[in-house]
CSV table of C-alpha atoms in Angstrom, one decimal:
chain,number,residue,atom,x,y,z
R,125,UNK,CA,0.2,0.2,-0.1
R,126,UNK,CA,1.2,3.4,-0.9
R,127,UNK,CA,0.4,6.6,0.9
R,128,UNK,CA,1.0,10.2,-0.1
R,129,UNK,CA,3.5,11.5,2.5
R,130,UNK,CA,2.5,14.8,4.5
R,131,UNK,CA,3.7,17.7,2.8
R,132,UNK,CA,6.1,19.9,5.3
R,133,UNK,CA,5.6,23.7,5.8
R,134,UNK,CA,7.7,25.7,3.9
R,135,UNK,CA,10.8,27.2,5.6
R,136,UNK,CA,13.7,29.6,5.1
R,137,UNK,CA,16.8,28.0,3.8
R,138,UNK,CA,19.1,30.8,4.5
R,139,UNK,CA,21.9,30.2,6.5
R,140,UNK,CA,20.8,32.8,9.1
R,141,UNK,CA,17.7,35.2,9.1
R,142,UNK,CA,14.1,34.7,10.4
R,143,UNK,CA,12.2,31.4,9.7
R,144,UNK,CA,8.9,30.1,10.4
R,145,UNK,CA,8.8,26.0,11.0
R,146,UNK,CA,6.5,23.6,12.2
R,147,UNK,CA,9.4,21.2,12.8
R,148,UNK,CA,8.6,20.6,16.3
R,149,UNK,CA,4.9,20.1,16.0
R,150,UNK,CA,6.3,17.5,13.3
R,151,UNK,CA,8.3,15.7,15.5
R,152,UNK,CA,6.2,15.6,18.8
R,153,UNK,CA,3.2,14.2,16.6
R,154,UNK,CA,5.2,11.3,15.2
R,155,UNK,CA,4.0,7.7,16.7
R,156,UNK,CA,6.5,5.4,17.7
R,157,UNK,CA,8.8,4.0,15.1
R,158,UNK,CA,11.6,1.9,14.3
R,159,UNK,CA,13.5,5.4,13.8
R,160,UNK,CA,12.9,6.0,17.4
R,161,UNK,CA,14.2,2.6,18.3
R,162,UNK,CA,17.5,3.3,16.4
R,163,UNK,CA,17.9,6.7,18.5
R,164,UNK,CA,17.3,5.0,21.4
R,165,UNK,CA,19.8,2.1,20.7
R,166,UNK,CA,22.5,4.5,19.4
R,167,UNK,CA,22.1,7.2,22.0
R,168,UNK,CA,20.9,5.4,25.2
R,169,UNK,CA,23.3,2.9,25.5
R,170,UNK,CA,26.0,4.9,27.0
R,171,UNK,CA,24.6,4.7,30.4
R,172,UNK,CA,25.3,1.1,30.1
R,173,UNK,CA,29.0,1.9,29.7
R,174,UNK,CA,29.0,4.2,32.3
R,175,UNK,CA,27.6,1.6,35.0
R,176,UNK,CA,29.9,-1.0,33.6
R,177,UNK,CA,33.1,1.1,34.0
R,178,UNK,CA,32.4,2.3,37.4
R,179,UNK,CA,31.4,-1.0,38.5
R,180,UNK,CA,34.3,-2.9,37.1
R,181,UNK,CA,36.7,-0.6,38.7
R,182,UNK,CA,35.2,-0.8,42.1
R,183,UNK,CA,35.3,-4.9,41.5
R,184,UNK,CA,39.0,-5.2,40.4
R,185,UNK,CA,40.5,-2.9,43.0
R,186,UNK,CA,41.6,-5.6,45.2
R,187,UNK,CA,43.2,-7.3,42.3
R,188,UNK,CA,45.2,-4.5,41.1
R,189,UNK,CA,46.9,-4.1,44.4
R,190,UNK,CA,47.8,-7.7,44.6
R,191,UNK,CA,51.4,-8.5,43.7
R,192,UNK,CA,51.6,-9.9,40.4
R,193,UNK,CA,48.7,-7.6,38.8
R,194,UNK,CA,51.4,-5.7,36.5
R,195,UNK,CA,50.5,-2.5,38.4
R,196,UNK,CA,51.9,-1.0,41.4
R,197,UNK,CA,48.8,0.5,42.8
R,198,UNK,CA,47.3,0.1,46.2
R,199,UNK,CA,43.3,-0.6,46.5
R,200,UNK,CA,43.0,2.8,48.5
R,201,UNK,CA,44.4,4.5,45.5
R,202,UNK,CA,42.3,2.7,43.0
R,203,UNK,CA,39.2,3.4,45.0
R,204,UNK,CA,40.0,6.9,46.1
R,205,UNK,CA,42.4,8.7,43.8
R,206,UNK,CA,41.5,7.0,40.6
R,207,UNK,CA,37.6,7.3,41.5
R,208,UNK,CA,38.0,11.0,42.4
R,209,UNK,CA,39.8,11.8,39.1
R,210,UNK,CA,37.0,10.0,37.4
R,211,UNK,CA,34.5,12.1,39.0
R,212,UNK,CA,36.6,15.2,38.2
R,213,UNK,CA,36.9,14.1,34.5
R,214,UNK,CA,33.4,13.5,34.3
R,215,UNK,CA,32.5,17.0,35.6
R,216,UNK,CA,35.0,18.7,33.5
R,217,UNK,CA,34.0,16.8,30.1
R,218,UNK,CA,30.0,17.5,31.0
R,219,UNK,CA,30.9,21.4,31.1
R,220,UNK,CA,33.3,21.5,28.4
R,221,UNK,CA,31.4,19.3,26.0
R,222,UNK,CA,28.0,20.7,26.9
R,223,UNK,CA,29.1,24.1,26.1
R,224,UNK,CA,30.4,22.8,22.7
R,225,UNK,CA,27.3,20.7,22.0
R,226,UNK,CA,25.0,23.9,22.4
R,227,UNK,CA,27.7,25.6,20.0
R,228,UNK,CA,28.3,23.1,17.6
R,229,UNK,CA,25.5,20.3,17.5
R,230,UNK,CA,24.6,17.3,19.0
R,231,UNK,CA,26.0,14.9,16.5
R,232,UNK,CA,29.1,16.0,16.3
R,233,UNK,CA,29.8,15.8,20.1
R,234,UNK,CA,28.1,12.6,20.7
R,235,UNK,CA,30.5,11.3,18.1
R,236,UNK,CA,33.4,12.9,19.8
R,237,UNK,CA,32.8,12.3,23.4
R,238,UNK,CA,32.3,8.6,22.5
R,239,UNK,CA,35.7,8.5,20.9
R,240,UNK,CA,37.6,10.3,23.8
R,241,UNK,CA,36.0,7.4,25.9
R,242,UNK,CA,37.1,4.7,23.6
R,243,UNK,CA,40.5,5.6,23.3
R,244,UNK,CA,41.0,6.3,27.1
R,245,UNK,CA,39.4,3.1,28.1
R,246,UNK,CA,41.7,1.2,25.6
R,247,UNK,CA,44.7,3.2,27.3
R,248,UNK,CA,43.4,2.3,30.7
R,249,UNK,CA,43.8,-1.5,30.0
R,250,UNK,CA,47.4,-1.1,28.8
R,251,UNK,CA,48.5,0.7,32.1
R,252,UNK,CA,51.8,0.1,33.4
R,253,UNK,CA,52.5,2.8,36.0
R,254,UNK,CA,49.8,4.0,38.4
R,255,UNK,CA,50.2,7.8,36.8
R,256,UNK,CA,49.0,6.3,33.5
R,257,UNK,CA,46.4,4.3,35.1
R,258,UNK,CA,45.1,7.7,36.9
R,259,UNK,CA,45.4,9.7,33.7
R,260,UNK,CA,43.3,7.8,31.6
R,261,UNK,CA,40.7,7.3,34.5
R,262,UNK,CA,40.2,10.9,34.4
R,263,UNK,CA,40.2,10.9,30.5
R,264,UNK,CA,37.5,8.1,30.3
R,265,UNK,CA,35.5,10.4,33.0
R,266,UNK,CA,35.9,13.3,30.6
R,267,UNK,CA,34.5,11.4,27.8
R,268,UNK,CA,31.6,10.1,30.0
R,269,UNK,CA,30.5,13.3,31.4
R,270,UNK,CA,30.4,15.2,27.7
R,271,UNK,CA,28.1,12.1,26.9
R,272,UNK,CA,25.6,13.0,29.5
R,273,UNK,CA,25.3,16.6,27.8
R,274,UNK,CA,25.5,15.6,24.2
R,275,UNK,CA,23.1,12.4,24.6
R,276,UNK,CA,20.4,13.8,27.2
R,277,UNK,CA,19.7,17.0,25.0
R,278,UNK,CA,19.6,14.9,21.8
R,279,UNK,CA,17.5,12.1,22.9
R,280,UNK,CA,14.6,14.6,24.4
R,281,UNK,CA,14.7,17.1,21.1
R,282,UNK,CA,14.2,13.7,19.0
R,283,UNK,CA,11.8,11.8,21.1
R,284,UNK,CA,8.1,13.0,20.5
R,285,UNK,CA,6.4,14.7,23.7
R,286,UNK,CA,4.3,11.9,24.6
R,287,UNK,CA,6.8,9.4,25.3
R,288,UNK,CA,9.7,11.8,26.1
R,289,UNK,CA,9.4,10.9,29.8
R,290,UNK,CA,9.6,7.2,30.0
R,291,UNK,CA,12.1,6.9,27.3
R,292,UNK,CA,14.4,9.5,29.1
R,293,UNK,CA,13.9,7.8,32.5
R,294,UNK,CA,14.7,4.3,31.3
R,295,UNK,CA,17.7,5.2,29.2
R,296,UNK,CA,19.0,6.9,32.3
R,297,UNK,CA,18.2,3.8,34.2
R,298,UNK,CA,20.1,1.3,31.7
R,299,UNK,CA,23.4,2.5,34.0
R,300,UNK,CA,22.1,-0.3,36.5
R,301,UNK,CA,22.1,-2.9,33.5
R,302,UNK,CA,25.9,-1.8,32.9
R,303,UNK,CA,26.5,-2.3,36.7
R,304,UNK,CA,25.1,-5.9,36.6
R,305,UNK,CA,27.4,-6.9,34.0
R,306,UNK,CA,30.3,-5.0,35.6
R,307,UNK,CA,29.7,-6.9,38.7
R,308,UNK,CA,29.1,-10.3,37.1
R,309,UNK,CA,31.9,-9.8,34.2
R,310,UNK,CA,34.5,-8.9,37.0
R,311,UNK,CA,33.7,-12.6,38.9
R,312,UNK,CA,34.9,-14.0,35.5
R,313,UNK,CA,37.7,-12.0,34.5
R,314,UNK,CA,39.2,-12.2,38.1
R,315,UNK,CA,39.0,-15.9,38.1
R,316,UNK,CA,42.8,-17.0,37.6
R,317,UNK,CA,41.6,-20.1,36.6
R,318,UNK,CA,40.7,-18.8,33.5
R,319,UNK,CA,42.8,-15.7,33.1
R,320,UNK,CA,46.4,-14.9,34.4
R,321,UNK,CA,46.1,-12.3,37.5
R,322,UNK,CA,47.6,-9.7,35.0
R,323,UNK,CA,45.3,-10.0,32.0
R,324,UNK,CA,42.0,-10.7,33.3
R,325,UNK,CA,41.5,-7.0,34.7
R,326,UNK,CA,42.7,-5.7,31.3
R,327,UNK,CA,40.3,-7.7,29.6
R,328,UNK,CA,37.6,-6.2,31.4
R,329,UNK,CA,38.5,-2.8,30.1
R,330,UNK,CA,38.8,-4.3,26.6
R,331,UNK,CA,35.4,-5.5,26.4
R,332,UNK,CA,33.9,-2.2,27.3
R,333,UNK,CA,35.6,-0.7,24.4
R,334,UNK,CA,34.3,-3.6,22.2
R,335,UNK,CA,30.8,-2.6,23.5
R,336,UNK,CA,31.9,1.0,22.7
R,337,UNK,CA,32.5,0.2,19.1
R,338,UNK,CA,29.5,-1.9,18.7
R,339,UNK,CA,27.3,1.5,19.7
R,340,UNK,CA,29.6,3.9,17.7
R,341,UNK,CA,28.5,1.9,14.7
R,342,UNK,CA,24.9,2.4,15.6
R,343,UNK,CA,25.3,5.7,16.3
R,344,UNK,CA,26.6,6.7,13.0
R,345,UNK,CA,23.4,6.6,11.6
R,346,UNK,CA,21.6,8.7,14.4
R,347,UNK,CA,20.7,12.4,12.9
R,348,UNK,CA,21.6,15.9,14.1
R,349,UNK,CA,18.8,17.4,16.2
R,350,UNK,CA,16.3,19.2,13.9
R,351,UNK,CA,15.5,21.6,16.6
R,352,UNK,CA,19.2,22.5,16.5
R,353,UNK,CA,19.5,22.9,13.0
R,354,UNK,CA,16.8,25.3,12.3
R,355,UNK,CA,17.9,27.4,15.2
R,356,UNK,CA,21.3,27.7,14.4
R,357,UNK,CA,20.9,28.3,10.2
R,358,UNK,CA,20.2,24.9,8.6
R,359,UNK,CA,16.6,25.1,7.9
R,360,UNK,CA,16.7,23.2,4.9
R,361,UNK,CA,18.6,20.4,6.4
R,362,UNK,CA,16.3,20.5,9.1
R,363,UNK,CA,13.0,20.3,6.7
R,364,UNK,CA,15.0,17.7,4.7
R,365,UNK,CA,15.3,15.4,7.6
R,366,UNK,CA,12.0,15.4,9.2
R,367,UNK,CA,10.4,15.1,5.8
R,368,UNK,CA,12.1,11.8,5.2
R,369,UNK,CA,11.6,10.5,8.7
R,370,UNK,CA,7.8,11.3,8.0
R,371,UNK,CA,8.1,9.2,4.9
R,372,UNK,CA,9.8,6.3,6.8
R,373,UNK,CA,7.1,6.5,9.3
R,374,UNK,CA,4.1,6.5,7.0
R,375,UNK,CA,5.6,3.5,5.0
R,376,UNK,CA,5.9,1.6,8.3
R,377,UNK,CA,2.4,2.5,9.3
R,378,UNK,CA,0.6,2.2,6.1
R,379,UNK,CA,-1.3,5.4,6.6
R,380,UNK,CA,-0.6,9.1,6.2
R,381,UNK,CA,0.4,11.3,9.6
R,382,UNK,CA,-2.0,13.6,11.1
R,383,UNK,CA,-1.3,17.4,10.0
R,384,UNK,CA,1.2,19.1,12.9
R,385,UNK,CA,-0.3,21.7,14.9
R,386,UNK,CA,1.6,24.9,15.4
R,387,UNK,CA,4.6,26.9,14.2
R,388,UNK,CA,7.2,28.7,15.6
R,389,UNK,CA,9.0,31.6,14.3
R,390,UNK,CA,12.9,32.2,15.1
R,391,UNK,CA,15.8,34.6,14.5
R,392,UNK,CA,18.3,32.0,13.3
R,393,UNK,CA,21.8,32.5,14.5
R,394,UNK,CA,25.2,30.6,14.6
R,395,UNK,CA,26.2,30.5,18.4
R,396,UNK,CA,24.9,31.6,21.7
R,397,UNK,CA,27.3,33.3,24.0
R,398,UNK,CA,27.7,31.8,27.5
R,399,UNK,CA,26.7,35.0,29.4
R,400,UNK,CA,23.6,34.8,27.8
R,401,UNK,CA,23.1,30.8,28.6
R,402,UNK,CA,24.2,31.8,32.1
R,403,UNK,CA,21.6,34.7,32.6
R,404,UNK,CA,18.8,32.8,30.9
R,405,UNK,CA,19.1,29.7,33.5
R,406,UNK,CA,19.9,31.4,36.6
R,407,UNK,CA,18.2,35.0,36.0
R,408,UNK,CA,14.9,34.0,33.8
R,409,UNK,CA,14.1,30.7,35.5
R,410,UNK,CA,15.6,30.7,38.9
R,411,UNK,CA,12.7,28.2,40.8
R,412,UNK,CA,13.9,25.8,37.8
R,413,UNK,CA,17.5,26.1,38.8
R,414,UNK,CA,16.9,25.6,42.5
R,415,UNK,CA,14.6,22.8,41.4
R,416,UNK,CA,17.5,21.1,39.2
R,417,UNK,CA,19.7,21.7,42.0
R,418,UNK,CA,17.9,20.2,44.5
R,419,UNK,CA,17.1,17.1,42.7
R,420,UNK,CA,20.8,16.6,41.9
R,421,UNK,CA,22.1,17.0,45.2
R,422,UNK,CA,19.2,15.0,47.1
R,423,UNK,CA,19.7,11.9,45.0
R,424,UNK,CA,23.9,12.0,44.9
R,425,UNK,CA,23.9,12.1,48.6
R,426,UNK,CA,21.0,9.4,48.7
R,427,UNK,CA,23.2,7.0,46.4
R,428,UNK,CA,26.4,7.9,48.5
R,429,UNK,CA,24.6,6.7,51.8
R,430,UNK,CA,23.7,3.5,50.4
R,431,UNK,CA,26.2,2.7,48.0
R,432,UNK,CA,29.5,4.2,49.1
R,433,UNK,CA,30.1,2.0,52.0
R,434,UNK,CA,28.0,-0.9,50.8
R,435,UNK,CA,30.7,-3.4,50.7
R,436,UNK,CA,32.1,-2.2,54.1
R,437,UNK,CA,28.8,-2.5,56.1
R,438,UNK,CA,28.0,-6.2,54.7
R,439,UNK,CA,31.3,-7.3,55.6
R,440,UNK,CA,31.7,-5.4,58.9
R,441,UNK,CA,28.3,-5.8,60.2
R,442,UNK,CA,26.9,-9.3,58.6
R,443,UNK,CA,30.3,-11.0,57.9
R,444,UNK,CA,29.8,-11.4,54.6
R,445,UNK,CA,32.8,-12.7,52.4
R,446,UNK,CA,34.4,-9.6,50.2
R,447,UNK,CA,34.1,-12.1,47.5
R,448,UNK,CA,30.4,-12.3,47.6
R,449,UNK,CA,29.6,-8.9,47.9
R,450,UNK,CA,29.0,-8.5,44.2
R,451,UNK,CA,26.3,-10.7,44.2
R,452,UNK,CA,24.3,-8.3,46.6
R,453,UNK,CA,25.4,-5.7,44.7
R,454,UNK,CA,23.9,-7.3,41.4
R,455,UNK,CA,20.6,-7.6,43.4
R,456,UNK,CA,20.1,-4.0,44.3
R,457,UNK,CA,21.2,-2.8,40.8
R,458,UNK,CA,18.5,-5.0,39.2
R,459,UNK,CA,16.1,-3.0,41.8
R,460,UNK,CA,17.5,0.3,40.5
R,461,UNK,CA,16.9,-0.5,36.8
R,462,UNK,CA,13.3,-1.9,37.6
R,463,UNK,CA,12.1,1.3,39.1
R,464,UNK,CA,12.6,3.5,35.9
R,465,UNK,CA,11.2,0.4,33.7
R,466,UNK,CA,7.9,0.1,35.5
R,467,UNK,CA,7.4,3.8,36.7
R,468,UNK,CA,8.4,5.5,33.6
R,469,UNK,CA,5.1,5.5,31.7
R,470,UNK,CA,3.4,7.4,34.7
R,471,UNK,CA,5.9,10.3,34.5
R,472,UNK,CA,4.0,10.7,31.2
R,473,UNK,CA,0.3,9.8,32.3
R,474,UNK,CA,0.2,11.0,36.1
R,475,UNK,CA,2.5,13.8,35.4
R,476,UNK,CA,5.7,15.3,36.2
R,477,UNK,CA,5.2,17.0,39.6
R,478,UNK,CA,3.3,14.0,41.3
R,479,UNK,CA,5.8,11.5,40.1
R,480,UNK,CA,9.0,13.4,40.9
R,481,UNK,CA,7.9,14.5,44.4
R,482,UNK,CA,6.6,11.2,45.1
R,483,UNK,CA,9.5,8.9,44.3
R,484,UNK,CA,11.4,11.3,46.0
R,485,UNK,CA,9.8,11.2,48.9
R,486,UNK,CA,8.9,7.6,48.8
R,487,UNK,CA,12.8,6.6,49.0
R,488,UNK,CA,14.0,9.1,51.3
R,489,UNK,CA,10.9,8.0,53.9
R,490,UNK,CA,12.0,4.3,53.3
R,491,UNK,CA,15.6,5.0,53.9
R,492,UNK,CA,14.8,6.3,57.2
R,493,UNK,CA,12.5,3.3,57.8
R,494,UNK,CA,15.7,1.1,57.0
R,495,UNK,CA,17.9,3.4,59.4
R,496,UNK,CA,15.6,2.7,62.3
R,497,UNK,CA,15.8,-1.3,61.5
R,498,UNK,CA,19.4,-1.3,61.1
R,499,UNK,CA,19.9,0.9,64.4
R,500,UNK,CA,17.4,-1.9,66.2
R,501,UNK,CA,19.4,-5.0,64.8
R,502,UNK,CA,16.6,-6.3,63.0
R,503,UNK,CA,18.2,-6.6,59.8
R,504,UNK,CA,20.5,-9.6,58.1
R,505,UNK,CA,22.4,-9.1,55.1
R,506,UNK,CA,19.8,-10.4,53.0
R,507,UNK,CA,16.7,-8.2,54.7
R,508,UNK,CA,19.1,-5.2,54.4
R,509,UNK,CA,19.7,-5.7,50.8
R,510,UNK,CA,15.9,-6.3,50.3
R,511,UNK,CA,15.2,-3.0,51.9
R,512,UNK,CA,17.6,-1.3,49.9
R,513,UNK,CA,16.0,-2.7,46.6
R,514,UNK,CA,12.6,-1.5,47.4
R,515,UNK,CA,14.3,2.2,48.5
R,516,UNK,CA,16.3,2.1,45.1
R,517,UNK,CA,13.5,1.2,43.3
R,518,UNK,CA,11.9,4.5,44.0
R,519,UNK,CA,15.1,6.4,44.3
R,520,UNK,CA,16.6,5.8,40.6
R,521,UNK,CA,13.1,6.6,39.0
R,522,UNK,CA,13.3,9.9,41.0
R,523,UNK,CA,17.2,10.3,40.2
R,524,UNK,CA,16.6,9.7,36.2
R,525,UNK,CA,13.7,12.2,36.7
R,526,UNK,CA,16.3,15.0,37.8
R,527,UNK,CA,18.3,14.4,34.5
R,528,UNK,CA,14.9,14.5,32.5
R,529,UNK,CA,13.9,17.7,34.4
R,530,UNK,CA,17.1,19.9,33.4
R,531,UNK,CA,17.1,18.6,30.0
R,532,UNK,CA,13.6,19.8,29.2
R,533,UNK,CA,12.8,22.8,31.1
R,534,UNK,CA,15.2,25.5,29.9
R,535,UNK,CA,15.3,27.0,26.5
R,536,UNK,CA,17.0,24.9,23.7
R,537,UNK,CA,19.6,27.0,23.0
R,538,UNK,CA,20.8,26.6,26.9
R,539,UNK,CA,19.8,22.7,27.0
R,540,UNK,CA,23.2,20.8,26.9
R,541,UNK,CA,25.1,23.3,28.9
R,542,UNK,CA,22.0,23.1,31.4
R,543,UNK,CA,22.4,19.5,31.8
R,544,UNK,CA,26.1,19.6,32.0
R,545,UNK,CA,26.0,22.2,34.8
R,546,UNK,CA,23.2,20.2,36.9
R,547,UNK,CA,25.1,17.0,36.3
R,548,UNK,CA,28.6,18.4,37.3
R,549,UNK,CA,26.9,19.8,40.6
R,550,UNK,CA,25.3,17.0,41.3
R,551,UNK,CA,28.3,14.4,40.4
R,552,UNK,CA,30.4,16.8,42.7
R,553,UNK,CA,28.3,16.5,45.4
R,554,UNK,CA,28.0,12.7,45.1
R,555,UNK,CA,31.6,12.0,44.2
R,556,UNK,CA,33.7,14.5,46.3
R,557,UNK,CA,31.4,15.9,49.5
R,558,UNK,CA,29.3,12.5,49.8
R,559,UNK,CA,32.6,10.2,50.2
R,560,UNK,CA,34.2,12.7,52.7
R,561,UNK,CA,31.1,12.4,54.8
R,562,UNK,CA,30.2,9.0,54.3
R,563,UNK,CA,33.5,7.0,54.1
R,564,UNK,CA,34.3,7.3,58.0
R,565,UNK,CA,30.5,6.7,59.0
R,566,UNK,CA,30.1,3.4,57.1
R,567,UNK,CA,33.2,1.8,57.8
R,568,UNK,CA,33.7,2.7,61.4
R,569,UNK,CA,32.1,-0.4,62.7
R,570,UNK,CA,29.7,1.8,64.8
R,571,UNK,CA,25.9,1.1,64.3
R,572,UNK,CA,24.9,5.0,64.9
R,573,UNK,CA,27.6,5.8,62.7
R,574,UNK,CA,25.8,3.9,59.4
R,575,UNK,CA,22.2,4.9,60.6
R,576,UNK,CA,23.4,8.9,60.9
R,577,UNK,CA,24.9,8.2,57.1
R,578,UNK,CA,21.6,6.8,56.1
R,579,UNK,CA,19.6,9.7,57.8
R,580,UNK,CA,21.7,12.5,56.1
R,581,UNK,CA,21.0,10.7,52.6
R,582,UNK,CA,17.2,10.1,53.5
R,583,UNK,CA,16.8,13.7,54.7
R,584,UNK,CA,18.2,15.3,51.6
R,585,UNK,CA,16.0,12.9,49.4
R,586,UNK,CA,12.7,14.1,51.2
R,587,UNK,CA,13.7,17.8,51.1
R,588,UNK,CA,14.3,17.4,47.2
R,589,UNK,CA,10.8,16.1,46.9
R,590,UNK,CA,9.5,18.5,49.0
R,591,UNK,CA,11.0,21.2,46.7
R,592,UNK,CA,9.5,19.1,43.6
R,593,UNK,CA,6.2,19.3,45.2
R,594,UNK,CA,6.0,23.1,44.8
R,595,UNK,CA,8.4,24.0,42.1
R,596,UNK,CA,8.3,21.1,39.5
R,597,UNK,CA,7.0,21.8,36.2
R,598,UNK,CA,4.1,20.0,34.5
R,599,UNK,CA,6.0,18.9,31.5
R,600,UNK,CA,4.2,15.7,30.4
R,601,UNK,CA,3.3,15.6,26.8
R,602,UNK,CA,4.1,19.0,26.2
R,603,UNK,CA,6.4,20.5,23.7
R,604,UNK,CA,9.7,21.5,24.6
R,605,UNK,CA,9.2,24.9,23.2
R,606,UNK,CA,6.0,25.5,24.9
R,607,UNK,CA,7.8,24.3,28.2
R,608,UNK,CA,10.5,27.0,27.6
R,609,UNK,CA,10.2,29.2,24.9
R,610,UNK,CA,13.7,29.6,22.9
R,611,UNK,CA,15.9,32.6,23.0
R,612,UNK,CA,15.8,32.9,19.6
R,613,UNK,CA,12.2,32.9,19.0
R,614,UNK,CA,10.9,36.2,17.1
R,615,UNK,CA,9.4,39.2,19.2
R,616,UNK,CA,7.3,40.1,16.5
R,617,UNK,CA,5.8,36.6,15.6
R,618,UNK,CA,2.1,36.8,15.1
R,619,UNK,CA,-0.8,34.7,16.8
R,620,UNK,CA,-0.3,31.1,16.2
R,621,UNK,CA,3.7,31.5,15.1
R,622,UNK,CA,5.1,31.0,18.7
R,623,UNK,CA,4.8,29.0,21.6
R,624,UNK,CA,2.7,29.4,24.8
R,625,UNK,CA,6.3,30.7,26.6
R,626,UNK,CA,7.2,29.9,30.4
R,627,UNK,CA,5.4,27.5,32.5
């Protein structure tokens, strides 16, 4: 059956100038298709790499410190210095590549950042001195941090508004699939009956490179964001891309698409200054900035309260052998992934405000309850892990919604930089302040200290939930241009040619 494709509205093809386009409305009215699956697979799988990276390093720390590993390094240096450098790299990469992503486009940067990750990971596997290992842990984090800014902005601009919430949550939650894989992979790779002591840990990193190369091959087919194109003087390319996608979707569906509703008139520009970006985020949208900071800091501290001393808690209080902690971690990682997977749709149907605030508050209250039971001595290793699973089921959905929030509530021209800033703040809080606070508390062997660590994380999560209850934006099923008016929108646009404006 052949169908006649929906004709696109006319748009200016000039490199700069004023252009009226229906590209956002045309993208948002698309039904789910194979094209969208290609985007999800090509862009979303980076979180699996991040989870794989972090978990593998945590699990091989002991092996690297052993004589004969091929590297003169201590376990504390791996989990301390190297981990801090990875976090510093992620924060730096997010800010640096986030700025470049808003300036030069999503596609260029999500290819560059993955290439940086692949090169740094491969060179980590070849480490022969501790300084080499530290350097390329920093650069691996640098690439991963850049991925967060480039990928989140591209995904939100390409996925239809009806599905944006659930897709974003599930993709961010897929970090924990990588964590499960990393935990189980390390068990095999560190088995000296299978691989020599100085080879297994190197192969763990090599497998990350192989997975990254597969993602790179798929990612070549992911297009530039048409939203970025029409604002930055590439209106003709944006029209051609969306028209091609519409034809593909109509062939797949076997019927013509409904007409798009709404156009936007903007002044095209080549670049946006950093000063204007900062002014927009913090002066024009101070409530949304406060919301983003609260969500990221809350989830960062909760995760550190539970996971930073996770191994120490099990071995110190419940006599779990060190070699068995990976199995417990795989269980709580599964709980983390199931939260976004099962709750994601509700963020598009029930709504952002209700779901963000409730997931944060529920996880905080449940962690308070876990702290109380732990303090009473009512838990075993198994029941504590079960409590963590329930807490993190809700916390993971909430944490993923933090990334969703900052990627959709600011104008398109600032999107990647906003993601980068809030990610960097949250990562720094979790990777620097968190360990400083929780390391001694969870490793002291004193029950009351670990209870306090749980209570700090729970309190900050509840506080963020209350902030969300008042400040969260009802962004479900709304166009990005309606949630936050682009900075480039024409002031003299007539009725029906501009979005509704700020929420």
